[in-house]
XYZ file of C-alpha atoms in Angstrom:
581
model
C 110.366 101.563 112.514
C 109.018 102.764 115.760
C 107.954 99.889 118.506
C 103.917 100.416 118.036
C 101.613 100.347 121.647
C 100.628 96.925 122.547
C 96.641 96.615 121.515
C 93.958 97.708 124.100
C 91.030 95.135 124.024
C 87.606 95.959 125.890
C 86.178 92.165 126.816
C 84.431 90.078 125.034
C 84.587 86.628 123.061
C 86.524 86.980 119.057
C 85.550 84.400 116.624
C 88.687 82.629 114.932
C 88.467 80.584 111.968
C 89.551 77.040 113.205
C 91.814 76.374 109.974
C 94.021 79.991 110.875
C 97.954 79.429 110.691
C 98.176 81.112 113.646
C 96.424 78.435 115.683
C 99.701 76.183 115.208
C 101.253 78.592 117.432
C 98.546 79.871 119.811
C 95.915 76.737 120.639
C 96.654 74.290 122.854
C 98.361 73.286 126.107
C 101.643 72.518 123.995
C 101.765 76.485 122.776
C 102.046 77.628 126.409
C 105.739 78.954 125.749
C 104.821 80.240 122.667
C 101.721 82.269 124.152
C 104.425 83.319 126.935
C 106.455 85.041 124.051
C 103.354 87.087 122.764
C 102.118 87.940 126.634
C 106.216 89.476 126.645
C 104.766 91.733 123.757
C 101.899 92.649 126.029
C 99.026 90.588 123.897
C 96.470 89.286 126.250
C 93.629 86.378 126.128
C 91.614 88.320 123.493
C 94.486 89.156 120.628
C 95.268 85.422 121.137
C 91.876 84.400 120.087
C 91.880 86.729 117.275
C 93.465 86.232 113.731
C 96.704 87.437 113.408
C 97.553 90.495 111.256
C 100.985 90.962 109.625
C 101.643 95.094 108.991
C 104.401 94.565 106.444
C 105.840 98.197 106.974
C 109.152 99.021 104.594
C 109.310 102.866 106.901
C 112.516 104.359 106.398
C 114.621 107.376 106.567
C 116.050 106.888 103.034
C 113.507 108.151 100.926
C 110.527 110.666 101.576
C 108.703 108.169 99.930
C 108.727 106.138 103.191
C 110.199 108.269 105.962
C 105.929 108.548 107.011
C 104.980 104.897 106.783
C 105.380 104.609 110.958
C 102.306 106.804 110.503
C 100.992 105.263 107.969
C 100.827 101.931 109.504
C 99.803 102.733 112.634
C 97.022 104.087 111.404
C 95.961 100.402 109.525
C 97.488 98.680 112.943
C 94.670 100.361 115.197
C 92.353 99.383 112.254
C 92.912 95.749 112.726
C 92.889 95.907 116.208
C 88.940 97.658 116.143
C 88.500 95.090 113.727
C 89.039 91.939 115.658
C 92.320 91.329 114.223
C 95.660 90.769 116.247
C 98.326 93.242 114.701
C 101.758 92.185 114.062
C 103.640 94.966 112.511
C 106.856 93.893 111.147
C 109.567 95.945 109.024
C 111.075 95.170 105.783
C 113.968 97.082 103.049
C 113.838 99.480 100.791
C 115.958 101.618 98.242
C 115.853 104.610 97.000
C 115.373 104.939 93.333
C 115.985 108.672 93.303
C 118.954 109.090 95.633
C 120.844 105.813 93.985
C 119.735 106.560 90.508
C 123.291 107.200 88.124
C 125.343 105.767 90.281
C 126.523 101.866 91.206
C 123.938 101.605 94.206
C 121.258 101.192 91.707
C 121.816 97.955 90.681
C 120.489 97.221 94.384
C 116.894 98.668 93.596
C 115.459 95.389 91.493
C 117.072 93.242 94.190
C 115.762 94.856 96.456
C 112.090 93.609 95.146
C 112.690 90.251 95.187
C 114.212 90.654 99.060
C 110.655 92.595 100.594
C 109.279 89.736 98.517
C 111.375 86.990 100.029
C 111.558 88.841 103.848
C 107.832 89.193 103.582
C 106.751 85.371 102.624
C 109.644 84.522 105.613
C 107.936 86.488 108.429
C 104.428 85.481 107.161
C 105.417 81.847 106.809
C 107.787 82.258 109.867
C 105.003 83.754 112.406
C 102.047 81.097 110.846
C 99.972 84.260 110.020
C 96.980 84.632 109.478
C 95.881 87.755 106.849
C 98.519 90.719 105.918
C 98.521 94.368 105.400
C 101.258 95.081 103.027
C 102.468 99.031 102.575
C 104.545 100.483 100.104
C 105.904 103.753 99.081
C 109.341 103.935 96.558
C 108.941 101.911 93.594
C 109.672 98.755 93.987
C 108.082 98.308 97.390
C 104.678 98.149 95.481
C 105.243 94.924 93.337
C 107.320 93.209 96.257
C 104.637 93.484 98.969
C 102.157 92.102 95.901
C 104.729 89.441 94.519
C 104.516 88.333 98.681
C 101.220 88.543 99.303
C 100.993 86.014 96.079
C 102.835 83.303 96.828
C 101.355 83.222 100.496
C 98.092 83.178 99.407
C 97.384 85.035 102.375
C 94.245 87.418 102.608
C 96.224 90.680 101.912
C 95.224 94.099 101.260
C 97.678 96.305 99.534
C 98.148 99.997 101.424
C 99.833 102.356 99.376
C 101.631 105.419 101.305
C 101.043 107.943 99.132
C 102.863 110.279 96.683
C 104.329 113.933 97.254
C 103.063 117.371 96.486
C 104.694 119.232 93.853
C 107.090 121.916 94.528
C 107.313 125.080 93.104
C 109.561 126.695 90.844
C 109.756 130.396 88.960
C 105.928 130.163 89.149
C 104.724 126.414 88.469
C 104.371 123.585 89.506
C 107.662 120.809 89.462
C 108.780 117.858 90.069
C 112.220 115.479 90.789
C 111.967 115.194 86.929
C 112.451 118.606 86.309
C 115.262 118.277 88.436
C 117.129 115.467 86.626
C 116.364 117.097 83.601
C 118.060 120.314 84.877
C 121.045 118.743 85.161
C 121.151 117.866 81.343
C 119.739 121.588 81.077
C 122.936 123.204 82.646
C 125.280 120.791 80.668
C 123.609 122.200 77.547
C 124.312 126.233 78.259
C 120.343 126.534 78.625
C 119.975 126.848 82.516
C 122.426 128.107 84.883
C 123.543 126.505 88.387
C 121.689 128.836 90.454
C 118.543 128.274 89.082
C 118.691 124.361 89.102
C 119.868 124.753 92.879
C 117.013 127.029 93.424
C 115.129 123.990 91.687
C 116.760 121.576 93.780
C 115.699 123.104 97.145
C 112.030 123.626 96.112
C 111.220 120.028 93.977
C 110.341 117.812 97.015
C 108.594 119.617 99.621
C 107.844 116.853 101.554
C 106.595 113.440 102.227
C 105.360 110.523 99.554
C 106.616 108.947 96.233
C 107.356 110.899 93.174
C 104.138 112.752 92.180
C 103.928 112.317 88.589
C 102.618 109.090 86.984
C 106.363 107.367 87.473
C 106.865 103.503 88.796
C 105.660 104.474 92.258
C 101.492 105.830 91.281
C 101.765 103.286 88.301
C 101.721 100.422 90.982
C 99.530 101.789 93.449
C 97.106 102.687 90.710
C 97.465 98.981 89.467
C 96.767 98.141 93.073
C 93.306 99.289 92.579
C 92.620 97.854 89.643
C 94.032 94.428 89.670
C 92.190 93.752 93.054
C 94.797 94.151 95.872
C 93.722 97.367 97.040
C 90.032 99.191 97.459
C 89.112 101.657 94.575
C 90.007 105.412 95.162
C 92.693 104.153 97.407
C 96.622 105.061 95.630
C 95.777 108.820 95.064
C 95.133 110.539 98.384
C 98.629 111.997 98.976
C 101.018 111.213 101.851
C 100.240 114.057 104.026
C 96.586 114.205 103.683
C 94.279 113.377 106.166
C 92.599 110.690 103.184
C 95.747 109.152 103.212
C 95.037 107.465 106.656
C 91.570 107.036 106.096
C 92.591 104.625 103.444
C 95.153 102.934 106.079
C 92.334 102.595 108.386
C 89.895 100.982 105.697
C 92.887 98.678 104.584
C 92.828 97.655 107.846
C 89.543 96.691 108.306
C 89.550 94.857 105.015
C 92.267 92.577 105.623
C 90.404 90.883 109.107
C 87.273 90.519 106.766
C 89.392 89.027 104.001
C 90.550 86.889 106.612
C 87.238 86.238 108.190
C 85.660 85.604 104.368
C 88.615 83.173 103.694
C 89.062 85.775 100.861
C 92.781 84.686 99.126
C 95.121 86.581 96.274
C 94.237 83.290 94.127
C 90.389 83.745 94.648
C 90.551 86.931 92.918
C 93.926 87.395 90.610
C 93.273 85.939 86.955
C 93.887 86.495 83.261
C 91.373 89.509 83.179
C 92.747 91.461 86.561
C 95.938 91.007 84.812
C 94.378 92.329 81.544
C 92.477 95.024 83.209
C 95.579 96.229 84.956
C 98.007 96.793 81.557
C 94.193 98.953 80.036
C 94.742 101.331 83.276
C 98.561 101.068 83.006
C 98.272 101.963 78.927
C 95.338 104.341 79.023
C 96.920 106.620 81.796
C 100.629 106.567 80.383
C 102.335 104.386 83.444
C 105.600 103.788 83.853
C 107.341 101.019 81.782
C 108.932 99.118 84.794
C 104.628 98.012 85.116
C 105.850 95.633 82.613
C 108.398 93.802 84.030
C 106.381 93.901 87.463
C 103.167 92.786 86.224
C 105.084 89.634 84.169
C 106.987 88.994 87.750
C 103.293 89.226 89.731
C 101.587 87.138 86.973
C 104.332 84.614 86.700
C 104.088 84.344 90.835
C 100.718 83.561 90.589
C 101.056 81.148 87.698
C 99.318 82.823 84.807
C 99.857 82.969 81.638
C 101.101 87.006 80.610
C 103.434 87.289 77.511
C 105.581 90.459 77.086
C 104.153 90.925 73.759
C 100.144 91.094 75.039
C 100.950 94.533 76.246
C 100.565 95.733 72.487
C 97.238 93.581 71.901
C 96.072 95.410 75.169
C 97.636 98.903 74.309
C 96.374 98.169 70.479
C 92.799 98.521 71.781
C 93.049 100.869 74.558
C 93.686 104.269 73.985
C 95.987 106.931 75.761
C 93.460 108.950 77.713
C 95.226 110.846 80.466
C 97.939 113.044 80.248
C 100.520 113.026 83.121
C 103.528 113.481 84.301
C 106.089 112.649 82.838
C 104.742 113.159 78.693
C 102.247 115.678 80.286
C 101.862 118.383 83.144
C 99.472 117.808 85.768
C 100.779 114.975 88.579
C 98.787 112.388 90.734
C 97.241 114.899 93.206
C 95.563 116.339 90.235
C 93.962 113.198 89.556
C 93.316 112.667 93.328
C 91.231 115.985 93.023
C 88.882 114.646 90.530
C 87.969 111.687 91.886
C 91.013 109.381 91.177
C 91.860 106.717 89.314
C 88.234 105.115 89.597
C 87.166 108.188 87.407
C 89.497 106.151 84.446
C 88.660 102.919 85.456
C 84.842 104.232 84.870
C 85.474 105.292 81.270
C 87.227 102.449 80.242
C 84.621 100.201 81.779
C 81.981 101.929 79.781
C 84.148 101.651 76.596
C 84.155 97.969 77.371
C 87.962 98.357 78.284
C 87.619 96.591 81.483
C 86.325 92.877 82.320
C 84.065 94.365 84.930
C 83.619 90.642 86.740
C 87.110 90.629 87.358
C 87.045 89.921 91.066
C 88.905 92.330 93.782
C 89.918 91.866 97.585
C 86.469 93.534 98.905
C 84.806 90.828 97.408
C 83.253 92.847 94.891
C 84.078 92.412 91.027
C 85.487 95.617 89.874
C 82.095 96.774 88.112
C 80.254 96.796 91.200
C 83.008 98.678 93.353
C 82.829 101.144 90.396
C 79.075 101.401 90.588
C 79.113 101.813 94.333
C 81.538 104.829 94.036
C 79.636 106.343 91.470
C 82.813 108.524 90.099
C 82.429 111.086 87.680
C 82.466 111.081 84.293
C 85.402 111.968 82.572
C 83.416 114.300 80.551
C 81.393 115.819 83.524
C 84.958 116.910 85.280
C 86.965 120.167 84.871
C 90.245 118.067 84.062
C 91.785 119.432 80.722
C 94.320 116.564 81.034
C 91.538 114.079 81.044
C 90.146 112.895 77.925
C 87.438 109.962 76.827
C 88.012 106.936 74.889
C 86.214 108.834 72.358
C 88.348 111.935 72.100
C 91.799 110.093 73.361
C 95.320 111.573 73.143
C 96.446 109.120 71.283
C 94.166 106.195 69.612
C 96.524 103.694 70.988
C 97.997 103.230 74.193
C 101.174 104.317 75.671
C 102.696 101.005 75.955
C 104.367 99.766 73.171
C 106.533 96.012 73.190
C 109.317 96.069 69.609
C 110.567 92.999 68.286
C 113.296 92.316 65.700
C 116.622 90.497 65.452
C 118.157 92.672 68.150
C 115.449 92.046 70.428
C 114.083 89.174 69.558
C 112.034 88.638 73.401
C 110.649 92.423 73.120
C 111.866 95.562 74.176
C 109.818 98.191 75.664
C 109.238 101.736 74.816
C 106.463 104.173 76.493
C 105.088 106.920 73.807
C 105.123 110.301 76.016
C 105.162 112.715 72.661
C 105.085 111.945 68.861
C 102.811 108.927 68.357
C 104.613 107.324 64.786
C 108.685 107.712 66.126
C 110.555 106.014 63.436
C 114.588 106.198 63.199
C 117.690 104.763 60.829
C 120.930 105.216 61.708
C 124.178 104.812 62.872
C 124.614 103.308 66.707
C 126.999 104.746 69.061
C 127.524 101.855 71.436
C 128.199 102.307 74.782
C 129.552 99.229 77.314
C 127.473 100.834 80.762
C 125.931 103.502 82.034
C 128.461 105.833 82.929
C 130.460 106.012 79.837
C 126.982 106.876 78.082
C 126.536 109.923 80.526
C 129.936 111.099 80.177
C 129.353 111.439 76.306
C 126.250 113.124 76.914
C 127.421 115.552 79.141
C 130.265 116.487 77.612
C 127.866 117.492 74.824
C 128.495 115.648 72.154
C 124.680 113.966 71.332
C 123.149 115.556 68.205
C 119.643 115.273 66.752
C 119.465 111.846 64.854
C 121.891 109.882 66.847
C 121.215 106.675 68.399
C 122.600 105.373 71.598
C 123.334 101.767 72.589
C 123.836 100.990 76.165
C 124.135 97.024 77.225
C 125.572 95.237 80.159
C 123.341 96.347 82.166
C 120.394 93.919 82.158
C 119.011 91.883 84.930
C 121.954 89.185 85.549
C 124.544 91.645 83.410
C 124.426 94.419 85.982
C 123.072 93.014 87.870
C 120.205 94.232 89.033
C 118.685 96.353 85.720
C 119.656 99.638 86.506
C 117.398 102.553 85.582
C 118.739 105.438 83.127
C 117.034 108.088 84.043
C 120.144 110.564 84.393
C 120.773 109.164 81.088
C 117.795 110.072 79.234
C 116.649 113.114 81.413
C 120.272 114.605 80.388
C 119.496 114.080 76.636
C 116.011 115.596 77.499
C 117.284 118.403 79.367
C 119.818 119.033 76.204
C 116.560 119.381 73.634
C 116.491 115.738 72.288
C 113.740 113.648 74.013
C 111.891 112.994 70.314
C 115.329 113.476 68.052
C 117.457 111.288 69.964
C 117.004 107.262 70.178
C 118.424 105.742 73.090
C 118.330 101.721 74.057
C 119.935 99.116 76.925
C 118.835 96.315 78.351
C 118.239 97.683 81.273
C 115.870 99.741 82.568
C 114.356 103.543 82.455
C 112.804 105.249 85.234
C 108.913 106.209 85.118
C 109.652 109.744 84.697
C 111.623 108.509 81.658
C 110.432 110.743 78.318
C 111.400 110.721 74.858
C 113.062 108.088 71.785
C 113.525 105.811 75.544
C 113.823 101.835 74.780
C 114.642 99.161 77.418
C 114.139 95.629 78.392
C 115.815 94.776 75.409
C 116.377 90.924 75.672
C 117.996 88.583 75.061
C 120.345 91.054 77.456
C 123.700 91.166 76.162
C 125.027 89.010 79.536
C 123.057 86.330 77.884
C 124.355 86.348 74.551
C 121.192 88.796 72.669
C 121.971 90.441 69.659
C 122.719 93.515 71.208
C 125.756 91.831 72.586
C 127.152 91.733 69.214
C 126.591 95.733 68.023
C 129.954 97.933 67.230
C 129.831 101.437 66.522
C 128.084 102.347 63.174
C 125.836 99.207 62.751
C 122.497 100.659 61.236
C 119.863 100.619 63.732
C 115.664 100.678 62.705
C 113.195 101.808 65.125
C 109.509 101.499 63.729
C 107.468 102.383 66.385
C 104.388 102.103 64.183
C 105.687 98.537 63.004
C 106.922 97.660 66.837
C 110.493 97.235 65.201
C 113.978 97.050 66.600
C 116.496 95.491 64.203
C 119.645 95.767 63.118
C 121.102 95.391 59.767
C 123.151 92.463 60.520
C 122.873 88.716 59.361
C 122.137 86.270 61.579
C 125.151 85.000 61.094
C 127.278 87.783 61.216
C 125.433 88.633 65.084
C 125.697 84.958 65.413
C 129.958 85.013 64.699
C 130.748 88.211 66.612
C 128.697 86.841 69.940
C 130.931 83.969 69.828
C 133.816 86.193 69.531
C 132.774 88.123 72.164
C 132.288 85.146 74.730
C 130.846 85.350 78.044
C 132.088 87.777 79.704
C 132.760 87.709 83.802
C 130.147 88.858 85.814
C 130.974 91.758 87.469
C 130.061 90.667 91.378
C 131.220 87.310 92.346
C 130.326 87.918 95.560
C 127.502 89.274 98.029
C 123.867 90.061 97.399
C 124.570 91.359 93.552
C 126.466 88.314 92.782
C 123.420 85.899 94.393
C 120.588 87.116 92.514
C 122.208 88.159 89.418
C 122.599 84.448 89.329
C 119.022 83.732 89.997
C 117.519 86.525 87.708
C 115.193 85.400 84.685
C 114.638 87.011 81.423
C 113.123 90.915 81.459
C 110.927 89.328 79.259
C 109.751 86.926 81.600
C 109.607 89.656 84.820
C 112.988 89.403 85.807
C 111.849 87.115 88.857
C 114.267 84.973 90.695
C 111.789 82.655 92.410
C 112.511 78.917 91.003
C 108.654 78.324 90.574
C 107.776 81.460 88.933
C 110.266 81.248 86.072
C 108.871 80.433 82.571
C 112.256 78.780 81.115
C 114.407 77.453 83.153
């Protein structure tokens, strides 16, 4: 993170709430030595009287989804500063799904939430301040900064860094997806090495998250529409000039939100919630939404079951076709007027509680009305359909229950609408044992594949599978092909793809007692996952099975995969946010 230029202040008196954190440490004859800290920093008279700004700022040379934040936040740091505010930028973590995905570095990237979450509320709580802007940019940035901004109750505004251009390849467009899926591709005889290294050097050109409709533009388009971020705000891309026009409005917001008293709790409820799982449903988001938007909602102490995601996706239909069940990626959407032009349709389909409140002080109807986006039918976007004339009549979240996972199990539809599979399992006991049978070719149409250990505490950490299932995608099998774990997929996950399952197996679930040919179901039109077992026969071979050792006993892993809850409950490890302790 680079060391940002002290603020410039032309004269003049600031108003400054008197009930500010930051007045513990700046007011008074007693704060002398703690003024004589900020005067080091080359804050004057002026900043001091002004409410203090955190610039939560997770830049990093690990992932091009944040190499650009410096930029990014300086941007929203000179914004606060014309404001009124006094900015603080301060730095925090973060992992990179892509680069750690398939290997043992990604149990780290679900830890890694909960740590910007924990580092964040620290320096906020820390530094007494006053309002935050919180950036993000790979995936789990997004849900941290919110998860932090929630239990400070701080005025924040959530600043999204934008996602990446496509690349191009042999004439279209592409994507890291096409790139994992390559891999599978070559394994499979049907694409040779020099064509998926001629994909791998053209995929990323540059700067931002993932560009498809993955974990990363899930949560920033959430952002919008849950009320942490203005509308029209998560699909400029990285490396457009919008991108720090946005910066510099979330700026500006956050010393008004500060000025207006205007808190996470004053505008987060039920229906923001509800709201955010029609957007996340009707545009095909990631599944990892899930467990983020149970972690946010149990932070803020309201009431989300796993299983309202089908009520919600029951009446909201699939009306966008991305990345990675479609074509088109979120600059696309950025080119038609963003995700507002959704949240419009669904709010005329009375999809959307349009007095759901949002940081700008606006409920989400009248930000919509004071855009004025276009219609959905009045744009040229062939991958953009109305509620009326949907892809699919329900949306693309789906939550299956059954005796092997009887707290839900999550599956996104990105093809066939009514998947439905018996068979034989072919259990796996990680990750890498279920890629080495993939690779090595031997996955046919119709099999099933079990993968466990690797939930939340069991990995730890809820690794994502995306090697996994972009290999049996590559190969030809992304509808033929069932695959489950407990832990998690990737949002550019496609196909038969089922995870969350929980109980996890670490915890004793069901799928703890599968052995190699145990008939699996898989209703997707009945939400069913079950196995053909009694429960008494799952019941004898868990307790033959025992608990097994953890697999870190010591270090980060080994600390939170102690302190991790349920998938089903958000996987949080804050004490106050879990719902069974």
């Amino acid at each position: 993170m680079s060391q940002q230029e002290p603020p410039e202040r032309e004269s003049g008196d600031r108003q400054k709430p008197d009930d500010l954190p930051s007045n513990e440490v700046t007011e008074g004859v007693e704060r002398a030595p703690h003024r004589a800290m900020f005067r080091a920093m080359g804050y004057d008279d002026e900043d001091l009287s002004s409410p203090m700004i955190g610039v939560a700022n997770p830049a990093a040379d690990i992932t091009p989804c944040n190499v650009h934040l410096d930029d990014v936040a300086q941007a929203a740091y000179d914004a606060v500063d014309d404001a009124g505010g006094m900015p603080i930028e301060f730095g925090t973590i973060t992992i990179s799904d892509a680069i750690s995905m398939g290997t043992e570095g990604m149990k780290a990237s679900l830890v890694s939430r909960e740590v910007i979450a924990d580092s964040v509320e620290l320096v906020s709580f820390g530094e007494r301040m006053d309002g935050l802007v919180t950036i993000g940019g790979c995936d789990k940035n997004m849900p941290g900064m919110m998860m932090a901004a929630i239990r400070t109750d701080l005025p924040s505004v959530f600043l999204y860094g934008g996602s990446i251009m496509p690349g191009e390849h042999d004439g279209r467009e592409v994507t890291i997806q096409n790139v994992f899926e390559g891999v599978g591709a070559v394994a499979d005889g049907e694409m040779s090495e020099d064509e998926l290294d001629d994909l791998e050097r053209n995929a990323c050109p540059g700067a931002g998250s993932c560009g498809g409709m993955f974990t990363a533009n899930t949560m920033a388009s959430i952002s919008e529409t849950i009320g942490f971020a203005p509308l029209g705000s998560s699909s400029p891309p990285a490396e457009d000039d919008d991108r720090y026009e946005v910066a510099r409005e979330s700026g500006e917001l956050a010393v008004e939100a500060v000025q207006e008293g205007r808190k996470p709790s004053d505008f987060l409820s039920r229906e923001s919630f509800e709201n955010a799982i029609s957007l996340q449903v009707a545009v095909g988001g990631s599944t990892n939404a899930v467990l983020h938007l149970l972690a946010m909602a149990a932070e803020a102490g309201i009431e989300l079951d796993v299983k309202d995601f089908n009520e919600i996706s029951a009446r909201t239909p699939k009306i966008a076709n991305l990345q990675p069940g479609g074509e088109r990626v979120m600059n696309d959407l950025h080119e038609v007027g963003g995700v507002p032009v959704v949240l419009r349709e669904l709010l005329e389909a009375d999809l959307l509680h349009g007095d759901a409140l949002t940081v700008t002080g606006e409920t989400i109807a009248e930000a919509i009305e004071r855009l004025d986006p276009a219609a959905i039918e009045d744009v040229d976007a062939d991958f953009l359909h109305t509620v009326d004339d949907p892809i699919h009549e329900r949306g693309a979240i789906r939550i299956l229950t059954g005796n092997l996972a009887p707290e839900g199990a999550v599956i996104k539809i990105t093809g066939e609408d009514h998947l439905h599979h018996e068979g034989p399992v072919r259990i796996f006991e990680d990750e890498e044992t279920a890629m080495q049978y993939v690779q090595e070719g031997h996955v046919e149409s119709g099999d099933v594949i079990g993968i466990r250990n690797e939930g939340p505490k069991g990995g730890p950490g809820m690794r994502e599978m995306l090697g996994v299932t972009s290999a049996v995608a590559g190969q030809g099998h992304a509808e033929d092909v069932a695959l489950f774990t407990d832990g998690r997929f990737s949002g550019a996950t496609r196909g038969f793809s089922i995870g969350h399952v929980a109980p996890e197996a670490f915890d004793g679930g069901p799928i703890a007692a599968l052995e190699d040919g145990d008939t699996i179901t898989i209703d997707i039109d009945n939400l069913e996952m079950s196995v053909d077992l009694s429960d008494e026969e799952i019941e004898r071979r868990i307790e033959e099975r025992g608990q097994p050792e953890p697999n870190y006993t010591n270090g980060v892993l080994a600390k939170y995969g102690q302190q991790f809850d349920s998938a089903a409950n958000g996987a949080v490890t804050n004490p106050g946010a879990k719902r069974n302790d």
